[in-house]
C-alpha atoms as a PDB file:
ATOM      1  CA  MET A   1      96.225  25.935 -30.072  1.00  0.00           C
ATOM      2  CA  LYS A   2      93.767  27.086 -27.400  1.00  0.00           C
ATOM      3  CA  LEU A   3      94.495  27.142 -23.675  1.00  0.00           C
ATOM      4  CA  GLN A   4      91.614  24.768 -22.986  1.00  0.00           C
ATOM      5  CA  LEU A   5      93.704  22.021 -24.600  1.00  0.00           C
ATOM      6  CA  ILE A   6      96.635  22.419 -22.214  1.00  0.00           C
ATOM      7  CA  MET A   7      95.246  23.948 -18.997  1.00  0.00           C
ATOM      8  CA  ARG A   8      94.983  21.898 -15.838  1.00  0.00           C
ATOM      9  CA  THR A   9      91.479  21.836 -14.412  1.00  0.00           C
ATOM     10  CA  ASN A  10      92.313  20.078 -11.144  1.00  0.00           C
ATOM     11  CA  VAL A  11      93.473  23.221  -9.349  1.00  0.00           C
ATOM     12  CA  TYR A  12      94.452  23.331  -5.687  1.00  0.00           C
ATOM     13  CA  THR A  13      93.035  26.447  -4.045  1.00  0.00           C
ATOM     14  CA  LEU A  14      92.660  28.156  -0.678  1.00  0.00           C
ATOM     15  CA  SER A  15      90.255  30.727   0.713  1.00  0.00           C
ATOM     16  CA  PRO A  16      91.318  34.221   1.856  1.00  0.00           C
ATOM     17  CA  THR A  17      90.860  33.235   5.502  1.00  0.00           C
ATOM     18  CA  ASP A  18      93.159  30.211   5.332  1.00  0.00           C
ATOM     19  CA  SER A  19      96.510  30.767   6.989  1.00  0.00           C
ATOM     20  CA  ILE A  20      99.927  31.242   5.458  1.00  0.00           C
ATOM     21  CA  GLN A  21     100.869  27.944   7.097  1.00  0.00           C
ATOM     22  CA  ASP A  22      98.022  26.270   5.192  1.00  0.00           C
ATOM     23  CA  ALA A  23      99.581  27.544   1.966  1.00  0.00           C
ATOM     24  CA  ILE A  24     103.017  26.258   2.966  1.00  0.00           C
ATOM     25  CA  ASP A  25     101.601  22.829   3.781  1.00  0.00           C
ATOM     26  CA  LEU A  26      99.638  22.622   0.518  1.00  0.00           C
ATOM     27  CA  MET A  27     102.654  23.605  -1.577  1.00  0.00           C
ATOM     28  CA  GLU A  28     104.787  20.945   0.103  1.00  0.00           C
ATOM     29  CA  GLN A  29     102.134  18.217  -0.151  1.00  0.00           C
ATOM     30  CA  LYS A  30     101.280  18.841  -3.808  1.00  0.00           C
ATOM     31  CA  SER A  31     104.708  20.056  -5.023  1.00  0.00           C
ATOM     32  CA  ILE A  32     103.277  23.283  -6.402  1.00  0.00           C
ATOM     33  CA  ARG A  33     104.543  26.874  -6.390  1.00  0.00           C
ATOM     34  CA  HIS A  34     101.338  28.873  -6.891  1.00  0.00           C
ATOM     35  CA  ILE A  35      97.949  28.741  -5.185  1.00  0.00           C
ATOM     36  CA  PRO A  36      94.908  30.638  -6.484  1.00  0.00           C
ATOM     37  CA  ILE A  37      92.769  32.152  -3.740  1.00  0.00           C
ATOM     38  CA  VAL A  38      89.001  31.878  -4.271  1.00  0.00           C
ATOM     39  CA  ASP A  39      85.962  33.012  -2.308  1.00  0.00           C
ATOM     40  CA  GLU A  40      82.900  30.945  -1.403  1.00  0.00           C
ATOM     41  CA  ASP A  41      81.524  31.394  -4.936  1.00  0.00           C
ATOM     42  CA  GLU A  42      84.742  30.056  -6.504  1.00  0.00           C
ATOM     43  CA  LYS A  43      85.553  33.523  -7.800  1.00  0.00           C
ATOM     44  CA  LEU A  44      89.252  34.309  -8.072  1.00  0.00           C
ATOM     45  CA  VAL A  45      90.236  36.983  -5.554  1.00  0.00           C
ATOM     46  CA  GLY A  46      94.017  36.571  -5.399  1.00  0.00           C
ATOM     47  CA  ILE A  47      97.023  34.325  -5.864  1.00  0.00           C
ATOM     48  CA  VAL A  48      99.988  33.441  -3.681  1.00  0.00           C
ATOM     49  CA  SER A  49     103.373  32.064  -4.737  1.00  0.00           C
ATOM     50  CA  ASP A  50     106.256  30.490  -2.878  1.00  0.00           C
ATOM     51  CA  ARG A  51     108.100  33.772  -3.401  1.00  0.00           C
ATOM     52  CA  ASP A  52     105.291  35.689  -1.670  1.00  0.00           C
ATOM     53  CA  ILE A  53     105.724  33.412   1.321  1.00  0.00           C
ATOM     54  CA  ARG A  54     109.507  33.781   1.347  1.00  0.00           C
ATOM     55  CA  ASP A  55     109.223  37.559   1.101  1.00  0.00           C
ATOM     56  CA  SER A  56     106.769  37.615   3.996  1.00  0.00           C
ATOM     57  CA  ARG A  57     109.247  36.101   6.428  1.00  0.00           C
ATOM     58  CA  PRO A  58     110.285  38.697   9.007  1.00  0.00           C
ATOM     59  CA  SER A  59     113.829  39.931   9.403  1.00  0.00           C
ATOM     60  CA  ILE A  60     115.794  38.358  12.234  1.00  0.00           C
ATOM     61  CA  LEU A  61     115.890  41.844  13.744  1.00  0.00           C
ATOM     62  CA  MET A  62     112.101  42.038  13.996  1.00  0.00           C
ATOM     63  CA  PRO A  63     110.421  41.019  17.246  1.00  0.00           C
ATOM     64  CA  LEU A  64     107.519  39.247  15.484  1.00  0.00           C
ATOM     65  CA  ASN A  65     107.678  35.492  15.976  1.00  0.00           C
ATOM     66  CA  GLU A  66     107.767  33.608  12.664  1.00  0.00           C
ATOM     67  CA  LYS A  67     105.207  31.125  13.977  1.00  0.00           C
ATOM     68  CA  ASP A  68     102.781  33.973  14.649  1.00  0.00           C
ATOM     69  CA  LEU A  69     103.311  35.262  11.125  1.00  0.00           C
ATOM     70  CA  PHE A  70     102.337  31.943   9.568  1.00  0.00           C
ATOM     71  CA  LEU A  71      99.031  32.043  11.442  1.00  0.00           C
ATOM     72  CA  LYS A  72      98.044  35.193   9.579  1.00  0.00           C
ATOM     73  CA  PRO A  73      95.428  34.839   6.813  1.00  0.00           C
ATOM     74  CA  ILE A  74      96.738  34.246   3.317  1.00  0.00           C
ATOM     75  CA  SER A  75      94.880  37.383   2.229  1.00  0.00           C
ATOM     76  CA  SER A  76      97.553  39.417   4.018  1.00  0.00           C
ATOM     77  CA  ILE A  77     100.227  38.421   1.476  1.00  0.00           C
ATOM     78  CA  MET A  78      98.324  37.339  -1.641  1.00  0.00           C
ATOM     79  CA  ALA A  79      98.708  39.279  -4.878  1.00  0.00           C
ATOM     80  CA  TYR A  80      95.663  40.993  -6.341  1.00  0.00           C
ATOM     81  CA  PRO A  81      94.193  41.922  -8.730  1.00  0.00           C
ATOM     82  CA  VAL A  82      95.242  38.806 -10.602  1.00  0.00           C
ATOM     83  CA  LEU A  83      96.378  38.620 -14.213  1.00  0.00           C
ATOM     84  CA  THR A  84      94.195  35.972 -15.893  1.00  0.00           C
ATOM     85  CA  ALA A  85      93.470  34.364 -19.254  1.00  0.00           C
ATOM     86  CA  HIS A  86      90.457  32.762 -20.932  1.00  0.00           C
ATOM     87  CA  GLU A  87      90.317  29.153 -22.075  1.00  0.00           C
ATOM     88  CA  ASP A  88      89.773  30.292 -25.679  1.00  0.00           C
ATOM     89  CA  ASP A  89      92.944  32.394 -25.682  1.00  0.00           C
ATOM     90  CA  ASP A  90      95.782  31.351 -27.985  1.00  0.00           C
ATOM     91  CA  VAL A  91      98.882  29.636 -26.588  1.00  0.00           C
ATOM     92  CA  GLN A  92     101.298  31.847 -28.531  1.00  0.00           C
ATOM     93  CA  GLU A  93      99.643  35.087 -27.407  1.00  0.00           C
ATOM     94  CA  THR A  94      99.606  33.782 -23.839  1.00  0.00           C
ATOM     95  CA  ALA A  95     103.329  33.023 -24.065  1.00  0.00           C
ATOM     96  CA  LYS A  96     103.846  36.733 -24.751  1.00  0.00           C
ATOM     97  CA  ILE A  97     101.986  37.545 -21.513  1.00  0.00           C
ATOM     98  CA  PHE A  98     104.288  35.211 -19.559  1.00  0.00           C
ATOM     99  CA  TYR A  99     107.323  36.908 -21.093  1.00  0.00           C
ATOM    100  CA  GLN A 100     106.127  40.495 -20.680  1.00  0.00           C
ATOM    101  CA  HIS A 101     105.004  40.102 -17.072  1.00  0.00           C
ATOM    102  CA  ARG A 102     107.683  37.611 -15.939  1.00  0.00           C
ATOM    103  CA  ILE A 103     105.101  35.313 -14.337  1.00  0.00           C
ATOM    104  CA  GLY A 104     105.259  31.625 -13.486  1.00  0.00           C
ATOM    105  CA  CYS A 105     101.585  30.735 -13.847  1.00  0.00           C
ATOM    106  CA  LEU A 106      98.322  32.120 -15.163  1.00  0.00           C
ATOM    107  CA  PRO A 107      94.861  31.294 -13.776  1.00  0.00           C
ATOM    108  CA  ILE A 108      92.132  30.636 -16.356  1.00  0.00           C
ATOM    109  CA  THR A 109      88.752  32.171 -15.550  1.00  0.00           C
ATOM    110  CA  ALA A 110      85.228  32.246 -16.970  1.00  0.00           C
ATOM    111  CA  ASN A 111      82.791  34.818 -15.569  1.00  0.00           C
ATOM    112  CA  GLU A 112      85.367  35.582 -12.855  1.00  0.00           C
ATOM    113  CA  ARG A 113      85.313  31.957 -11.681  1.00  0.00           C
ATOM    114  CA  LEU A 114      88.454  29.836 -11.704  1.00  0.00           C
ATOM    115  CA  VAL A 115      88.255  27.025 -14.269  1.00  0.00           C
ATOM    116  CA  GLY A 116      91.911  26.089 -14.713  1.00  0.00           C
ATOM    117  CA  ILE A 117      95.547  27.100 -14.524  1.00  0.00           C
ATOM    118  CA  ILE A 118      98.624  26.948 -16.752  1.00  0.00           C
ATOM    119  CA  SER A 119     102.295  27.206 -15.827  1.00  0.00           C
ATOM    120  CA  GLU A 120     105.326  28.379 -17.761  1.00  0.00           C
ATOM    121  CA  SER A 121     106.330  24.734 -18.262  1.00  0.00           C
ATOM    122  CA  ASP A 122     102.892  24.036 -19.794  1.00  0.00           C
ATOM    123  CA  ILE A 123     103.454  26.894 -22.235  1.00  0.00           C
ATOM    124  CA  LEU A 124     106.966  25.722 -23.156  1.00  0.00           C
ATOM    125  CA  SER A 125     105.746  22.167 -23.675  1.00  0.00           C
ATOM    126  CA  SER A 126     102.919  23.275 -25.967  1.00  0.00           C
ATOM    127  CA  LEU A 127     105.189  25.582 -27.992  1.00  0.00           C
ATOM    128  CA  THR A 128     107.642  22.718 -28.423  1.00  0.00           C
ATOM    129  CA  ALA A 129     104.810  20.574 -29.787  1.00  0.00           C
ATOM    130  CA  LEU A 130     103.548  23.378 -32.047  1.00  0.00           C
ATOM    131  CA  LEU A 131     106.994  23.779 -33.597  1.00  0.00           C
ATOM    132  CA  GLY A 132     107.424  20.029 -33.985  1.00  0.00           C
ATOM    133  CA  ALA A 133     110.580  20.001 -31.873  1.00  0.00           C
ATOM    134  CA  ASP A 134     109.247  17.045 -29.875  1.00  0.00           C
ATOM    135  CA  ARG A 135     109.812  14.595 -32.744  1.00  0.00           C
ATOM    136  CA  PRO A 136     112.697  13.599 -35.078  1.00  0.00           C
ATOM    137  CA  THR A 137     113.029  16.515 -37.504  1.00  0.00           C
ATOM    138  CA  SER A 138     115.554  18.852 -39.104  1.00  0.00           C
ATOM    139  CA  VAL A 139     115.597  22.647 -39.289  1.00  0.00           C
ATOM    140  CA  ILE A 140     116.296  24.416 -42.578  1.00  0.00           C
ATOM    141  CA  GLU A 141     116.463  28.202 -42.831  1.00  0.00           C
ATOM    142  CA  VAL A 142     116.027  30.083 -46.095  1.00  0.00           C
ATOM    143  CA  CYS A 143     116.713  33.775 -46.739  1.00  0.00           C
ATOM    144  CA  VAL A 144     114.085  35.295 -49.043  1.00  0.00           C
ATOM    145  CA  GLN A 145     112.883  38.686 -50.173  1.00  0.00           C
ATOM    146  CA  ASN A 146     109.850  39.909 -48.245  1.00  0.00           C
ATOM    147  CA  TYR A 147     106.906  39.801 -50.640  1.00  0.00           C
ATOM    148  CA  PRO A 148     103.380  38.328 -50.637  1.00  0.00           C
ATOM    149  CA  GLY A 149     103.640  34.623 -51.428  1.00  0.00           C
ATOM    150  CA  MET A 150     107.273  34.183 -50.369  1.00  0.00           C
ATOM    151  CA  LEU A 151     106.365  31.309 -48.047  1.00  0.00           C
ATOM    152  CA  ALA A 152     104.272  29.526 -50.676  1.00  0.00           C
ATOM    153  CA  ASP A 153     107.038  29.806 -53.275  1.00  0.00           C
ATOM    154  CA  VAL A 154     109.618  28.183 -51.022  1.00  0.00           C
ATOM    155  CA  ALA A 155     107.174  25.579 -49.688  1.00  0.00           C
ATOM    156  CA  THR A 156     106.564  24.366 -53.250  1.00  0.00           C
ATOM    157  CA  ILE A 157     110.188  23.226 -53.427  1.00  0.00           C
ATOM    158  CA  PHE A 158     109.728  21.066 -50.327  1.00  0.00           C
ATOM    159  CA  LYS A 159     106.647  19.536 -51.978  1.00  0.00           C
ATOM    160  CA  ASP A 160     108.541  18.828 -55.201  1.00  0.00           C
ATOM    161  CA  VAL A 161     111.250  16.972 -53.290  1.00  0.00           C
ATOM    162  CA  GLY A 162     108.695  15.063 -51.199  1.00  0.00           C
ATOM    163  CA  VAL A 163     109.694  16.488 -47.815  1.00  0.00           C
ATOM    164  CA  ASN A 164     106.895  17.236 -45.351  1.00  0.00           C
ATOM    165  CA  ILE A 165     106.943  20.582 -43.510  1.00  0.00           C
ATOM    166  CA  VAL A 166     106.116  20.202 -39.811  1.00  0.00           C
ATOM    167  CA  SER A 167     106.232  23.921 -38.982  1.00  0.00           C
ATOM    168  CA  ALA A 168     107.307  27.199 -40.555  1.00  0.00           C
ATOM    169  CA  VAL A 169     108.276  30.459 -38.845  1.00  0.00           C
ATOM    170  CA  ALA A 170     109.299  33.780 -40.411  1.00  0.00           C
ATOM    171  CA  TYR A 171     111.509  36.354 -38.719  1.00  0.00           C
ATOM    172  CA  PRO A 172     113.238  39.531 -40.001  1.00  0.00           C
ATOM    173  CA  SER A 173     116.645  39.254 -41.610  1.00  0.00           C
ATOM    174  CA  GLN A 174     119.454  41.695 -40.916  1.00  0.00           C
ATOM    175  CA  LYS A 175     119.216  42.571 -44.603  1.00  0.00           C
ATOM    176  CA  ALA A 176     116.587  45.179 -45.503  1.00  0.00           C
ATOM    177  CA  ASN A 177     113.408  43.814 -47.099  1.00  0.00           C
ATOM    178  CA  TYR A 178     114.460  40.219 -46.502  1.00  0.00           C
ATOM    179  CA  HIS A 179     113.079  37.573 -44.162  1.00  0.00           C
ATOM    180  CA  MET A 180     114.423  34.324 -42.782  1.00  0.00           C
ATOM    181  CA  LEU A 181     112.046  31.388 -43.147  1.00  0.00           C
ATOM    182  CA  SER A 182     112.723  28.667 -40.597  1.00  0.00           C
ATOM    183  CA  PHE A 183     111.284  25.307 -41.651  1.00  0.00           C
ATOM    184  CA  ARG A 184     111.155  22.236 -39.428  1.00  0.00           C
ATOM    185  CA  VAL A 185     110.887  19.265 -41.772  1.00  0.00           C
ATOM    186  CA  GLN A 186     110.065  15.610 -41.285  1.00  0.00           C
ATOM    187  CA  THR A 187     113.416  14.137 -42.244  1.00  0.00           C
ATOM    188  CA  ILE A 188     116.751  13.605 -40.536  1.00  0.00           C
ATOM    189  CA  ASP A 189     118.604  13.831 -43.862  1.00  0.00           C
ATOM    190  CA  PRO A 190     117.650  17.173 -45.466  1.00  0.00           C
ATOM    191  CA  ARG A 191     120.559  17.299 -47.930  1.00  0.00           C
ATOM    192  CA  LYS A 192     118.389  16.732 -51.004  1.00  0.00           C
ATOM    193  CA  VAL A 193     115.976  19.577 -50.265  1.00  0.00           C
ATOM    194  CA  ILE A 194     118.807  21.874 -49.185  1.00  0.00           C
ATOM    195  CA  GLN A 195     120.538  21.339 -52.510  1.00  0.00           C
ATOM    196  CA  LYS A 196     117.285  21.901 -54.410  1.00  0.00           C
ATOM    197  CA  LEU A 197     116.713  25.190 -52.562  1.00  0.00           C
ATOM    198  CA  ALA A 198     120.267  26.313 -53.304  1.00  0.00           C
ATOM    199  CA  ASP A 199     119.887  25.368 -56.976  1.00  0.00           C
ATOM    200  CA  SER A 200     116.756  27.545 -57.034  1.00  0.00           C
ATOM    201  CA  GLY A 201     118.840  30.545 -56.001  1.00  0.00           C
ATOM    202  CA  TYR A 202     118.110  30.719 -52.282  1.00  0.00           C
ATOM    203  CA  ASP A 203     120.625  31.179 -49.478  1.00  0.00           C
ATOM    204  CA  VAL A 204     120.068  28.099 -47.314  1.00  0.00           C
ATOM    205  CA  TYR A 205     121.164  27.130 -43.812  1.00  0.00           C
ATOM    206  CA  GLY A 206     120.751  23.585 -42.544  1.00  0.00           C
ATOM    207  CA  PRO A 207     122.186  21.208 -39.935  1.00  0.00           C
ATOM    208  CA  SER A 208     125.957  21.737 -39.636  1.00  0.00           C
ATOM    209  CA  LEU A 209     125.912  23.950 -42.741  1.00  0.00           C
ATOM    210  CA  PRO A 210     127.050  27.586 -42.384  1.00  0.00           C
ATOM    211  CA  SER A 211     125.494  28.517 -45.746  1.00  0.00           C
ATOM    212  CA  ILE A 212     124.738  27.159 -49.193  1.00  0.00           C
ATOM    213  CA  GLY A 213     124.094  29.569 -52.019  1.00  0.00           C
ATOM    214  CA  GLY A 214     125.488  32.765 -50.537  1.00  0.00           C
ATOM    215  CA  GLU A 215     126.152  34.861 -47.481  1.00  0.00           C
ATOM    216  CA  ARG A 216     123.632  34.813 -44.674  1.00  0.00           C
ATOM    217  CA  SER A 217     121.515  37.960 -44.432  1.00  0.00           C
END
């Protein structure tokens, strides 16, 4: 899934010369937490968050009046350079950027110009849809040896039983040279396919089942 499918293109922005108070007002009016800062050519030059504004508040021991502070230009507290993404970037790779950099939003640019924005909630929503967790399904996990074709071999059993696979994810097992295959399937009663997998010699883990076929690896 590409970012262009989930990004919001109606982005509220400010210019570097707008005041901190302007940012506060815009955040309150639009119920947003991040504001990209663009120049007269719509090029992204910075970004400001509600945390930036909170951190800019003076200590009660400082003589500077808080009202005077909020009249300062937003450029005085904005973050730059800005971490960005491209609309053709992949949602899953972008999720890794959110995790690694602990960010709450990511501006989308093309030729340095702002074309959209995505938030952490946008990413979570899209990942939920990608995994099929937004619809009635069941999760079945199968422990298999790590070899080329392992996924296809197990998937054939789902086909034989007539159960549709919504998504499949592989992750390392605690057992050397084994992987866990996590299948989300389009059924709320997976007992038939679970039994078929177990009969085929696989260790299987399904809803409310600690293990069928052996010890979990």
